[in-house]
Amino acid sequence: MDRSYFELRGLSVGYGGRPILSDVSLDIRRGEIVTLVGPNGSGKSTLLKTVTRRLPALSGKIFLDGEALDAIEAKRLASKMAVVLTDRVRPELMTCFDVAAAGRYPYTGSFGLLTKRDREIVDAALAQVNASDIAGRDFTSVSDGQRQRVLLARAIAQEPEMIVLDEPTSFLDIRHKIELLEILRAMSKSDGVTILMSLHEIDLASKVSDQIVCVSCGGVSAGGRPEEVFSDESVRRLYGLERGFYNAALGSVELARPAGTARVFVVGGAGYGTPFYRALQKAGVPFYAGILFENDVELAVAAPLAASVITAPAFDPAASSRLSEAQVLMDGCDTVIDAGCPANGINSANARLLAYARSRGKRVLSGPPAWKEAIL
């Protein structure tokens, strides 16, 4: 295994001598993206402020490329580590170019004069974050999202070995969130830049990170590759979810299932049922679903939202063995929704289920807007 580039050893962080996080140890290799996730107030920002020397550590050690962090002279540290925190930066009479150019501080002389090469680096950094068009504007006059991109440009212009970012996607629309994370990913993989950041969007964290570190009040509760760390249950515990669900299969959040006795049965499959499940949930209408194979793409949505789901083993041609269970649930329903999945071949049991519904005089609806008007 490669030697760790950034290390925390028994670190405790907090304010006024009172720890928020205690005994934190972490190893980050060069070029890795490591993301802190956890609820508000758990200590993520405090930890990042401490590892960037904005706050003193209460105890423990921090090492950067084998050196004790507190022993590295400030200007040399600035050439190795760039920082983008959530603190509001409101410089007076500075353009966006000027703010980004501050990233060249470690390389300028005593008078802070930019060379032609420095300016080229700043221009390239602004272009990389799609902020060239605002380079000449007053930094205080642009939007929060534009400021965030300019601050990232400042960090890029610094040409660091490591970047520490606290909630860098805050204030950004979805396009710029994706662009920012793509930039960080490219820097880590192409240039070997080490990234340590916090994110609230755990779906994005799972897609961009090499390591996830779960931070809960008191300490670090779990760490590892995203696929090892994120599960429905682990996210529920981390954030104290009492209503709603985290869907690890889709990397998304589902709201709580509708309460009450289900009077609607959705015959879905192959993804066709998903929009019906979500519409019924939003309308507060409880429902049953089936017959779904265990590898069906829509089961990850149906399971947390439906009052009950009838499932069959993947590719099981004998799915009809679950027919009687589905019929029992259907008997208690007034309405059946045909989601439109082709009910032939391996899905032939659903064709029989729909035929059963009609034979029992159930109201069978298919496709919007008819079913919405009838139910909602």
mmCIF file of C-alpha atoms in Angstrom:
data_model
loop_
_atom_site.group_PDB
_atom_site.id
_atom_site.type_symbol
_atom_site.label_atom_id
_atom_site.label_comp_id
_atom_site.label_asym_id
_atom_site.label_seq_id
_atom_site.Cartn_x
_atom_site.Cartn_y
_atom_site.Cartn_z
ATOM 1 C CA MET A 1 0.000 0.000 0.000
ATOM 2 C CA ASP A 2 1.223 3.489 -0.816
ATOM 3 C CA ARG A 3 2.347 5.636 2.079
ATOM 4 C CA SER A 4 -0.359 7.968 3.350
ATOM 5 C CA TYR A 5 -0.045 11.515 2.111
ATOM 6 C CA PHE A 6 -2.318 13.056 4.773
ATOM 7 C CA GLU A 7 -2.715 11.532 8.224
ATOM 8 C CA LEU A 8 -4.752 12.251 11.334
ATOM 9 C CA ARG A 9 -3.636 10.509 14.500
ATOM 10 C CA GLY A 10 -5.837 10.580 17.604
ATOM 11 C CA LEU A 11 -7.132 14.037 16.684
ATOM 12 C CA SER A 12 -9.622 15.819 18.931
ATOM 13 C CA VAL A 13 -11.245 19.043 17.719
ATOM 14 C CA GLY A 14 -13.587 21.583 19.252
ATOM 15 C CA TYR A 15 -13.901 25.002 20.812
ATOM 16 C CA GLY A 16 -12.862 26.405 24.180
ATOM 17 C CA GLY A 17 -11.197 23.166 25.179
ATOM 18 C CA ARG A 18 -14.430 21.215 24.732
ATOM 19 C CA PRO A 19 -14.189 18.471 22.095
ATOM 20 C CA ILE A 20 -16.796 18.008 19.374
ATOM 21 C CA LEU A 21 -14.936 15.078 17.803
ATOM 22 C CA SER A 22 -12.451 12.923 19.671
ATOM 23 C CA ASP A 23 -9.735 10.429 18.759
ATOM 24 C CA VAL A 24 -10.116 10.767 14.983
ATOM 25 C CA SER A 25 -7.581 8.810 12.910
ATOM 26 C CA LEU A 26 -7.565 8.849 9.134
ATOM 27 C CA ASP A 27 -5.186 7.934 6.309
ATOM 28 C CA ILE A 28 -5.508 9.526 2.869
ATOM 29 C CA ARG A 29 -3.297 8.498 -0.037
ATOM 30 C CA ARG A 30 -2.056 10.950 -2.641
ATOM 31 C CA GLY A 31 -4.654 11.549 -5.353
ATOM 32 C CA GLU A 32 -7.599 10.212 -3.345
ATOM 33 C CA ILE A 33 -10.938 11.970 -2.916
ATOM 34 C CA VAL A 34 -12.165 11.581 0.662
ATOM 35 C CA THR A 35 -15.550 12.979 1.620
ATOM 36 C CA LEU A 36 -16.977 13.670 5.062
ATOM 37 C CA VAL A 37 -20.707 13.125 5.421
ATOM 38 C CA GLY A 38 -22.987 13.479 8.419
ATOM 39 C CA PRO A 39 -25.737 15.597 9.967
ATOM 40 C CA ASN A 40 -25.524 19.327 10.604
ATOM 41 C CA GLY A 41 -23.619 20.123 13.777
ATOM 42 C CA SER A 42 -21.749 16.819 13.833
ATOM 43 C CA GLY A 43 -18.340 18.500 13.533
ATOM 44 C CA LYS A 44 -17.412 18.204 9.858
ATOM 45 C CA SER A 45 -16.612 21.917 9.444
ATOM 46 C CA THR A 46 -14.770 22.014 12.768
ATOM 47 C CA LEU A 47 -12.615 19.101 11.649
ATOM 48 C CA LEU A 48 -11.807 20.784 8.326
ATOM 49 C CA LYS A 49 -10.979 24.086 10.042
ATOM 50 C CA THR A 50 -8.606 22.222 12.326
ATOM 51 C CA VAL A 51 -6.782 20.328 9.577
ATOM 52 C CA THR A 52 -6.306 23.635 7.726
ATOM 53 C CA ARG A 53 -4.948 25.378 10.872
ATOM 54 C CA ARG A 54 -7.922 27.735 11.195
ATOM 55 C CA LEU A 55 -8.499 26.184 14.617
ATOM 56 C CA PRO A 56 -5.936 24.636 16.972
ATOM 57 C CA ALA A 57 -6.252 20.915 17.621
ATOM 58 C CA LEU A 58 -7.205 19.982 21.175
ATOM 59 C CA SER A 59 -5.004 16.908 20.975
ATOM 60 C CA GLY A 60 -3.515 14.533 18.447
ATOM 61 C CA LYS A 61 -1.341 15.003 15.389
ATOM 62 C CA ILE A 62 -1.761 15.922 11.726
ATOM 63 C CA PHE A 63 0.833 14.972 9.109
ATOM 64 C CA LEU A 64 1.113 16.251 5.548
ATOM 65 C CA ASP A 65 3.435 14.266 3.295
ATOM 66 C CA GLY A 66 5.266 12.947 6.329
ATOM 67 C CA GLU A 67 5.710 16.340 8.058
ATOM 68 C CA ALA A 68 3.903 17.528 11.172
ATOM 69 C CA LEU A 69 1.409 20.096 9.897
ATOM 70 C CA ASP A 70 2.084 22.582 12.698
ATOM 71 C CA ALA A 71 5.781 22.630 11.773
ATOM 72 C CA ILE A 72 5.258 23.731 8.159
ATOM 73 C CA GLU A 73 5.849 27.444 7.524
ATOM 74 C CA ALA A 74 2.700 29.256 6.346
ATOM 75 C CA LYS A 75 3.844 30.229 2.854
ATOM 76 C CA ARG A 76 5.204 26.774 2.119
ATOM 77 C CA LEU A 77 1.971 25.239 3.378
ATOM 78 C CA ALA A 78 0.054 27.502 0.996
ATOM 79 C CA SER A 79 1.998 26.009 -1.909
ATOM 80 C CA LYS A 80 0.961 22.517 -0.822
ATOM 81 C CA MET A 81 -2.601 22.948 0.474
ATOM 82 C CA ALA A 82 -5.447 25.083 -0.887
ATOM 83 C CA VAL A 83 -8.570 25.724 1.168
ATOM 84 C CA VAL A 84 -12.159 26.546 0.184
ATOM 85 C CA LEU A 85 -14.280 26.930 3.322
ATOM 86 C CA THR A 86 -17.855 28.132 3.791
ATOM 87 C CA ASP A 87 -16.793 31.388 5.486
ATOM 88 C CA ARG A 88 -18.145 34.345 3.515
ATOM 89 C CA VAL A 89 -15.354 36.126 1.661
ATOM 90 C CA ARG A 90 -16.275 39.768 1.010
ATOM 91 C CA PRO A 91 -13.151 41.603 -0.138
ATOM 92 C CA GLU A 92 -13.515 45.292 -0.846
ATOM 93 C CA LEU A 93 -12.809 46.657 -4.328
ATOM 94 C CA MET A 94 -11.597 43.334 -5.723
ATOM 95 C CA THR A 95 -12.666 41.824 -8.995
ATOM 96 C CA CYS A 96 -13.259 38.109 -9.430
ATOM 97 C CA PHE A 97 -9.905 37.954 -11.215
ATOM 98 C CA ASP A 98 -8.219 39.601 -8.209
ATOM 99 C CA VAL A 99 -9.751 37.043 -5.828
ATOM 100 C CA ALA A 100 -8.687 34.120 -8.020
ATOM 101 C CA ALA A 101 -5.230 35.663 -8.402
ATOM 102 C CA ALA A 102 -4.785 35.525 -4.614
ATOM 103 C CA GLY A 103 -4.067 31.847 -5.207
ATOM 104 C CA ARG A 104 -0.722 32.859 -6.676
ATOM 105 C CA TYR A 105 0.404 34.387 -3.344
ATOM 106 C CA PRO A 106 2.809 31.546 -2.489
ATOM 107 C CA TYR A 107 4.699 32.160 -5.743
ATOM 108 C CA THR A 108 4.880 35.966 -5.973
ATOM 109 C CA GLY A 109 7.662 38.120 -4.595
ATOM 110 C CA SER A 110 7.564 40.497 -1.650
ATOM 111 C CA PHE A 111 5.412 42.999 -3.546
ATOM 112 C CA GLY A 112 2.882 40.373 -4.686
ATOM 113 C CA LEU A 113 3.253 41.316 -8.356
ATOM 114 C CA LEU A 114 1.869 38.883 -10.904
ATOM 115 C CA THR A 115 4.022 37.781 -13.783
ATOM 116 C CA LYS A 116 2.664 37.023 -17.237
ATOM 117 C CA ARG A 117 2.808 33.336 -16.322
ATOM 118 C CA ASP A 118 0.840 33.976 -13.123
ATOM 119 C CA ARG A 119 -1.894 35.742 -15.089
ATOM 120 C CA GLU A 120 -2.069 32.901 -17.568
ATOM 121 C CA ILE A 121 -2.537 30.423 -14.716
ATOM 122 C CA VAL A 122 -5.319 32.549 -13.176
ATOM 123 C CA ASP A 123 -7.056 32.928 -16.542
ATOM 124 C CA ALA A 124 -6.882 29.155 -17.066
ATOM 125 C CA ALA A 125 -8.288 28.494 -13.587
ATOM 126 C CA LEU A 126 -11.233 30.833 -14.180
ATOM 127 C CA ALA A 127 -11.879 29.185 -17.528
ATOM 128 C CA GLN A 128 -11.783 25.760 -15.907
ATOM 129 C CA VAL A 129 -14.674 26.706 -13.592
ATOM 130 C CA ASN A 130 -16.575 28.569 -16.336
ATOM 131 C CA ALA A 131 -16.052 31.960 -14.692
ATOM 132 C CA SER A 132 -14.077 33.798 -17.390
ATOM 133 C CA ASP A 133 -17.108 35.922 -18.222
ATOM 134 C CA ILE A 134 -17.202 37.437 -14.716
ATOM 135 C CA ALA A 135 -13.441 37.926 -14.279
ATOM 136 C CA GLY A 136 -13.718 41.712 -14.439
ATOM 137 C CA ARG A 137 -16.785 42.042 -12.211
ATOM 138 C CA ASP A 138 -16.698 43.154 -8.575
ATOM 139 C CA PHE A 139 -16.575 39.983 -6.448
ATOM 140 C CA THR A 140 -19.238 41.326 -4.086
ATOM 141 C CA SER A 141 -21.676 41.897 -6.947
ATOM 142 C CA VAL A 142 -21.870 38.325 -8.250
ATOM 143 C CA SER A 143 -24.130 35.531 -7.013
ATOM 144 C CA ASP A 144 -23.224 33.054 -4.267
ATOM 145 C CA GLY A 145 -22.808 30.317 -6.848
ATOM 146 C CA GLN A 146 -20.470 32.471 -8.949
ATOM 147 C CA ARG A 147 -18.420 33.336 -5.862
ATOM 148 C CA GLN A 148 -18.090 29.643 -5.070
ATOM 149 C CA ARG A 149 -16.682 28.992 -8.532
ATOM 150 C CA VAL A 150 -14.244 31.903 -8.236
ATOM 151 C CA LEU A 151 -13.015 30.560 -4.886
ATOM 152 C CA LEU A 152 -12.444 27.178 -6.506
ATOM 153 C CA ALA A 153 -10.513 28.956 -9.276
ATOM 154 C CA ARG A 154 -8.360 30.563 -6.576
ATOM 155 C CA ALA A 155 -7.604 27.113 -5.174
ATOM 156 C CA ILE A 156 -6.786 25.736 -8.639
ATOM 157 C CA ALA A 157 -4.506 28.710 -9.379
ATOM 158 C CA GLN A 158 -2.619 27.876 -6.218
ATOM 159 C CA GLU A 159 -1.408 24.659 -7.937
ATOM 160 C CA PRO A 160 -1.627 22.734 -4.670
ATOM 161 C CA GLU A 161 -0.896 19.113 -3.873
ATOM 162 C CA MET A 162 -4.057 18.993 -1.733
ATOM 163 C CA ILE A 163 -7.378 20.873 -1.648
ATOM 164 C CA VAL A 164 -9.667 21.011 1.390
ATOM 165 C CA LEU A 165 -13.246 22.080 0.693
ATOM 166 C CA ASP A 166 -16.202 22.550 3.028
ATOM 167 C CA GLU A 167 -19.522 21.990 1.237
ATOM 168 C CA PRO A 168 -18.198 23.171 -2.141
ATOM 169 C CA THR A 169 -21.501 22.439 -3.916
ATOM 170 C CA SER A 170 -23.493 24.829 -1.724
ATOM 171 C CA PHE A 171 -25.241 27.543 -3.769
ATOM 172 C CA LEU A 172 -24.501 25.752 -7.051
ATOM 173 C CA ASP A 173 -27.178 24.606 -9.482
ATOM 174 C CA ILE A 174 -27.101 21.008 -10.678
ATOM 175 C CA ARG A 175 -25.034 21.803 -13.787
ATOM 176 C CA HIS A 176 -22.314 23.531 -11.793
ATOM 177 C CA LYS A 177 -22.375 20.882 -9.041
ATOM 178 C CA ILE A 178 -21.580 18.251 -11.651
ATOM 179 C CA GLU A 179 -18.936 20.424 -13.324
ATOM 180 C CA LEU A 180 -17.226 21.167 -10.005
ATOM 181 C CA LEU A 181 -17.078 17.499 -9.016
ATOM 182 C CA GLU A 182 -15.810 16.553 -12.468
ATOM 183 C CA ILE A 183 -13.029 19.137 -12.081
ATOM 184 C CA LEU A 184 -12.050 17.716 -8.688
ATOM 185 C CA ARG A 185 -12.141 14.174 -10.037
ATOM 186 C CA ALA A 186 -9.923 15.116 -12.981
ATOM 187 C CA MET A 187 -7.445 16.909 -10.694
ATOM 188 C CA SER A 188 -7.211 13.893 -8.410
ATOM 189 C CA LYS A 189 -6.793 11.295 -11.136
ATOM 190 C CA SER A 190 -4.793 13.233 -13.726
ATOM 191 C CA ASP A 191 -2.677 15.471 -11.505
ATOM 192 C CA GLY A 192 -2.536 13.439 -8.295
ATOM 193 C CA VAL A 193 -4.158 16.207 -6.223
ATOM 194 C CA THR A 194 -5.510 14.939 -2.911
ATOM 195 C CA ILE A 195 -9.054 16.089 -2.092
ATOM 196 C CA LEU A 196 -10.620 16.240 1.369
ATOM 197 C CA MET A 197 -14.102 17.734 1.485
ATOM 198 C CA SER A 198 -17.516 17.637 3.107
ATOM 199 C CA LEU A 199 -20.752 17.200 1.188
ATOM 200 C CA HIS A 200 -24.415 17.150 2.147
ATOM 201 C CA GLU A 201 -25.450 15.422 -1.086
ATOM 202 C CA ILE A 202 -24.663 11.813 -0.272
ATOM 203 C CA ASP A 203 -25.762 10.727 -3.752
ATOM 204 C CA LEU A 204 -22.988 12.880 -5.240
ATOM 205 C CA ALA A 205 -20.544 11.821 -2.531
ATOM 206 C CA SER A 206 -21.056 8.168 -3.436
ATOM 207 C CA LYS A 207 -20.323 8.847 -7.098
ATOM 208 C CA VAL A 208 -17.170 10.968 -6.785
ATOM 209 C CA SER A 209 -15.394 9.699 -3.664
ATOM 210 C CA ASP A 210 -12.731 7.061 -3.169
ATOM 211 C CA GLN A 211 -13.389 7.037 0.571
ATOM 212 C CA ILE A 212 -16.384 8.098 2.643
ATOM 213 C CA VAL A 213 -15.976 9.134 6.275
ATOM 214 C CA CYS A 214 -19.173 9.239 8.338
ATOM 215 C CA VAL A 215 -19.044 11.898 11.042
ATOM 216 C CA SER A 216 -21.531 11.770 13.893
ATOM 217 C CA CYS A 217 -21.567 13.694 17.128
ATOM 218 C CA GLY A 218 -18.558 12.578 19.107
ATOM 219 C CA GLY A 219 -16.432 10.964 16.463
ATOM 220 C CA VAL A 220 -16.042 9.124 13.194
ATOM 221 C CA SER A 221 -18.546 6.275 13.077
ATOM 222 C CA ALA A 222 -17.589 4.533 9.832
ATOM 223 C CA GLY A 223 -15.282 4.822 6.862
ATOM 224 C CA GLY A 224 -14.487 3.028 3.638
ATOM 225 C CA ARG A 225 -15.450 2.830 -0.017
ATOM 226 C CA PRO A 226 -18.903 4.266 -0.790
ATOM 227 C CA GLU A 227 -20.344 0.848 -1.633
ATOM 228 C CA GLU A 228 -19.160 -0.418 1.764
ATOM 229 C CA VAL A 229 -20.411 2.544 3.789
ATOM 230 C CA PHE A 230 -23.719 3.552 2.248
ATOM 231 C CA SER A 231 -26.665 1.279 2.905
ATOM 232 C CA ASP A 232 -30.293 2.001 3.677
ATOM 233 C CA GLU A 233 -29.718 1.187 7.346
ATOM 234 C CA SER A 234 -26.358 2.957 7.825
ATOM 235 C CA VAL A 235 -27.698 6.221 6.396
ATOM 236 C CA ARG A 236 -30.834 5.940 8.514
ATOM 237 C CA ARG A 237 -28.679 5.606 11.652
ATOM 238 C CA LEU A 238 -26.217 8.326 10.662
ATOM 239 C CA TYR A 239 -28.906 10.955 10.064
ATOM 240 C CA GLY A 240 -31.442 9.663 12.575
ATOM 241 C CA LEU A 241 -34.105 9.177 9.918
ATOM 242 C CA GLU A 242 -37.470 8.424 11.492
ATOM 243 C CA ARG A 243 -39.557 9.026 8.395
ATOM 244 C CA GLY A 244 -38.541 8.408 4.833
ATOM 245 C CA PHE A 245 -35.750 6.219 3.514
ATOM 246 C CA TYR A 246 -32.376 6.414 1.841
ATOM 247 C CA ASN A 247 -32.380 4.228 -1.251
ATOM 248 C CA ALA A 248 -28.855 2.830 -1.565
ATOM 249 C CA ALA A 249 -29.637 1.119 -4.867
ATOM 250 C CA LEU A 250 -30.535 4.410 -6.555
ATOM 251 C CA GLY A 251 -28.544 6.776 -4.338
ATOM 252 C CA SER A 252 -31.662 8.813 -3.614
ATOM 253 C CA VAL A 253 -34.019 9.705 -0.799
ATOM 254 C CA GLU A 254 -37.592 8.456 -0.626
ATOM 255 C CA LEU A 255 -40.229 10.157 1.472
ATOM 256 C CA ALA A 256 -42.332 8.152 3.923
ATOM 257 C CA ARG A 257 -44.845 5.652 2.556
ATOM 258 C CA PRO A 258 -48.504 6.758 2.756
ATOM 259 C CA ALA A 259 -50.285 5.742 5.941
ATOM 260 C CA GLY A 260 -53.540 3.832 6.016
ATOM 261 C CA THR A 261 -55.100 0.738 4.444
ATOM 262 C CA ALA A 262 -54.221 0.178 0.811
ATOM 263 C CA ARG A 263 -57.159 0.139 -1.606
ATOM 264 C CA VAL A 264 -55.078 0.320 -4.786
ATOM 265 C CA PHE A 265 -52.939 -2.417 -6.373
ATOM 266 C CA VAL A 266 -50.292 -1.501 -8.969
ATOM 267 C CA VAL A 267 -49.359 -4.221 -11.444
ATOM 268 C CA GLY A 268 -45.904 -3.050 -12.515
ATOM 269 C CA GLY A 269 -42.567 -4.404 -13.642
ATOM 270 C CA ALA A 270 -39.506 -3.499 -15.726
ATOM 271 C CA GLY A 271 -39.551 0.084 -14.476
ATOM 272 C CA TYR A 272 -43.064 0.825 -15.717
ATOM 273 C CA GLY A 273 -44.502 1.096 -12.221
ATOM 274 C CA THR A 274 -42.073 3.681 -10.829
ATOM 275 C CA PRO A 275 -43.948 6.868 -11.893
ATOM 276 C CA PHE A 276 -47.190 5.413 -10.494
ATOM 277 C CA TYR A 277 -45.601 4.638 -7.123
ATOM 278 C CA ARG A 278 -44.213 8.152 -6.824
ATOM 279 C CA ALA A 279 -47.506 9.791 -7.864
ATOM 280 C CA LEU A 280 -49.486 7.732 -5.351
ATOM 281 C CA GLN A 281 -46.984 8.530 -2.607
ATOM 282 C CA LYS A 282 -47.183 12.266 -3.326
ATOM 283 C CA ALA A 283 -50.981 12.072 -3.229
ATOM 284 C CA GLY A 284 -50.922 10.180 0.082
ATOM 285 C CA VAL A 285 -52.663 7.102 -1.398
ATOM 286 C CA PRO A 286 -51.477 3.794 0.127
ATOM 287 C CA PHE A 287 -51.016 0.936 -2.357
ATOM 288 C CA TYR A 288 -49.765 -2.592 -2.964
ATOM 289 C CA ALA A 289 -47.403 -3.593 -5.785
ATOM 290 C CA GLY A 290 -46.509 -6.792 -7.611
ATOM 291 C CA ILE A 291 -45.556 -9.182 -8.977
ATOM 292 C CA LEU A 292 -41.974 -7.857 -9.205
ATOM 293 C CA PHE A 293 -38.835 -9.879 -9.746
ATOM 294 C CA GLU A 294 -36.132 -9.360 -7.112
ATOM 295 C CA ASN A 295 -33.772 -7.897 -9.731
ATOM 296 C CA ASP A 296 -36.385 -5.511 -11.137
ATOM 297 C CA VAL A 297 -35.149 -1.930 -11.386
ATOM 298 C CA GLU A 298 -38.334 -0.579 -9.820
ATOM 299 C CA LEU A 299 -38.280 -2.769 -6.707
ATOM 300 C CA ALA A 300 -35.910 -0.266 -5.041
ATOM 301 C CA VAL A 301 -38.711 2.327 -5.302
ATOM 302 C CA ALA A 302 -41.678 0.065 -4.649
ATOM 303 C CA ALA A 303 -40.243 -1.504 -1.482
ATOM 304 C CA PRO A 304 -40.062 1.662 0.656
ATOM 305 C CA LEU A 305 -43.243 3.247 -0.742
ATOM 306 C CA ALA A 306 -45.753 0.385 -1.008
ATOM 307 C CA ALA A 307 -47.702 -1.047 1.920
ATOM 308 C CA SER A 308 -46.606 -4.465 0.647
ATOM 309 C CA VAL A 309 -44.813 -5.804 -2.431
ATOM 310 C CA ILE A 310 -45.227 -9.297 -3.863
ATOM 311 C CA THR A 311 -41.872 -10.440 -5.244
ATOM 312 C CA ALA A 312 -40.521 -13.464 -7.073
ATOM 313 C CA PRO A 313 -36.932 -14.715 -7.525
ATOM 314 C CA ALA A 314 -35.091 -13.153 -10.468
ATOM 315 C CA PHE A 315 -35.945 -14.709 -13.838
ATOM 316 C CA ASP A 316 -38.163 -17.272 -12.132
ATOM 317 C CA PRO A 317 -40.541 -18.678 -14.749
ATOM 318 C CA ALA A 318 -42.656 -19.935 -11.861
ATOM 319 C CA ALA A 319 -43.500 -16.435 -10.649
ATOM 320 C CA SER A 320 -47.104 -17.602 -10.899
ATOM 321 C CA SER A 321 -46.473 -19.323 -7.561
ATOM 322 C CA ARG A 322 -46.856 -15.867 -6.012
ATOM 323 C CA LEU A 323 -50.098 -15.262 -7.864
ATOM 324 C CA SER A 324 -52.311 -16.400 -5.021
ATOM 325 C CA GLU A 325 -50.584 -14.007 -2.568
ATOM 326 C CA ALA A 326 -51.085 -11.125 -4.969
ATOM 327 C CA GLN A 327 -54.718 -12.078 -5.463
ATOM 328 C CA VAL A 328 -55.332 -12.006 -1.708
ATOM 329 C CA LEU A 329 -54.058 -8.409 -1.535
ATOM 330 C CA MET A 330 -55.982 -7.488 -4.666
ATOM 331 C CA ASP A 331 -59.217 -8.827 -3.171
ATOM 332 C CA GLY A 332 -59.075 -6.056 -0.587
ATOM 333 C CA CYS A 333 -58.612 -3.309 -3.213
ATOM 334 C CA ASP A 334 -61.157 -1.282 -5.133
ATOM 335 C CA THR A 335 -58.803 -0.245 -7.930
ATOM 336 C CA VAL A 336 -56.039 -1.903 -9.928
ATOM 337 C CA ILE A 337 -53.549 0.083 -12.007
ATOM 338 C CA ASP A 338 -51.998 -1.538 -15.061
ATOM 339 C CA ALA A 339 -48.633 0.230 -15.264
ATOM 340 C CA GLY A 340 -48.130 -0.917 -18.835
ATOM 341 C CA CYS A 341 -45.378 -3.521 -18.502
ATOM 342 C CA PRO A 342 -45.678 -6.020 -21.387
ATOM 343 C CA ALA A 343 -47.422 -8.923 -19.650
ATOM 344 C CA ASN A 344 -46.005 -11.782 -21.691
ATOM 345 C CA GLY A 345 -43.155 -14.243 -21.466
ATOM 346 C CA ILE A 346 -41.567 -14.069 -18.046
ATOM 347 C CA ASN A 347 -44.149 -11.468 -16.953
ATOM 348 C CA SER A 348 -47.103 -13.664 -17.923
ATOM 349 C CA ALA A 349 -48.143 -14.002 -14.270
ATOM 350 C CA ASN A 350 -49.051 -10.305 -14.319
ATOM 351 C CA ALA A 351 -51.299 -10.895 -17.338
ATOM 352 C CA ARG A 352 -53.151 -13.471 -15.279
ATOM 353 C CA LEU A 353 -53.259 -11.069 -12.344
ATOM 354 C CA LEU A 354 -54.906 -8.380 -14.486
ATOM 355 C CA ALA A 355 -57.364 -10.937 -15.868
ATOM 356 C CA TYR A 356 -58.195 -11.927 -12.289
ATOM 357 C CA ALA A 357 -58.847 -8.291 -11.395
ATOM 358 C CA ARG A 358 -61.305 -7.923 -14.259
ATOM 359 C CA SER A 359 -63.017 -11.193 -13.432
ATOM 360 C CA ARG A 360 -63.646 -9.891 -9.918
ATOM 361 C CA GLY A 361 -65.121 -6.660 -11.192
ATOM 362 C CA LYS A 362 -62.233 -4.487 -10.055
ATOM 363 C CA ARG A 363 -61.787 -1.074 -11.614
ATOM 364 C CA VAL A 364 -58.705 -1.488 -13.820
ATOM 365 C CA LEU A 365 -57.040 1.734 -14.929
ATOM 366 C CA SER A 366 -54.109 2.171 -17.269
ATOM 367 C CA GLY A 367 -52.024 5.213 -18.038
ATOM 368 C CA PRO A 368 -52.461 8.897 -17.212
ATOM 369 C CA PRO A 369 -54.541 10.920 -17.127
ATOM 370 C CA ALA A 370 -57.412 8.445 -16.644
ATOM 371 C CA TRP A 371 -56.030 6.757 -13.548
ATOM 372 C CA LYS A 372 -55.065 10.042 -11.891
ATOM 373 C CA GLU A 373 -58.530 11.499 -12.412
ATOM 374 C CA ALA A 374 -60.139 8.339 -11.033
ATOM 375 C CA ILE A 375 -57.940 8.027 -7.928
ATOM 376 C CA LEU A 376 -56.614 11.451 -7.094
#
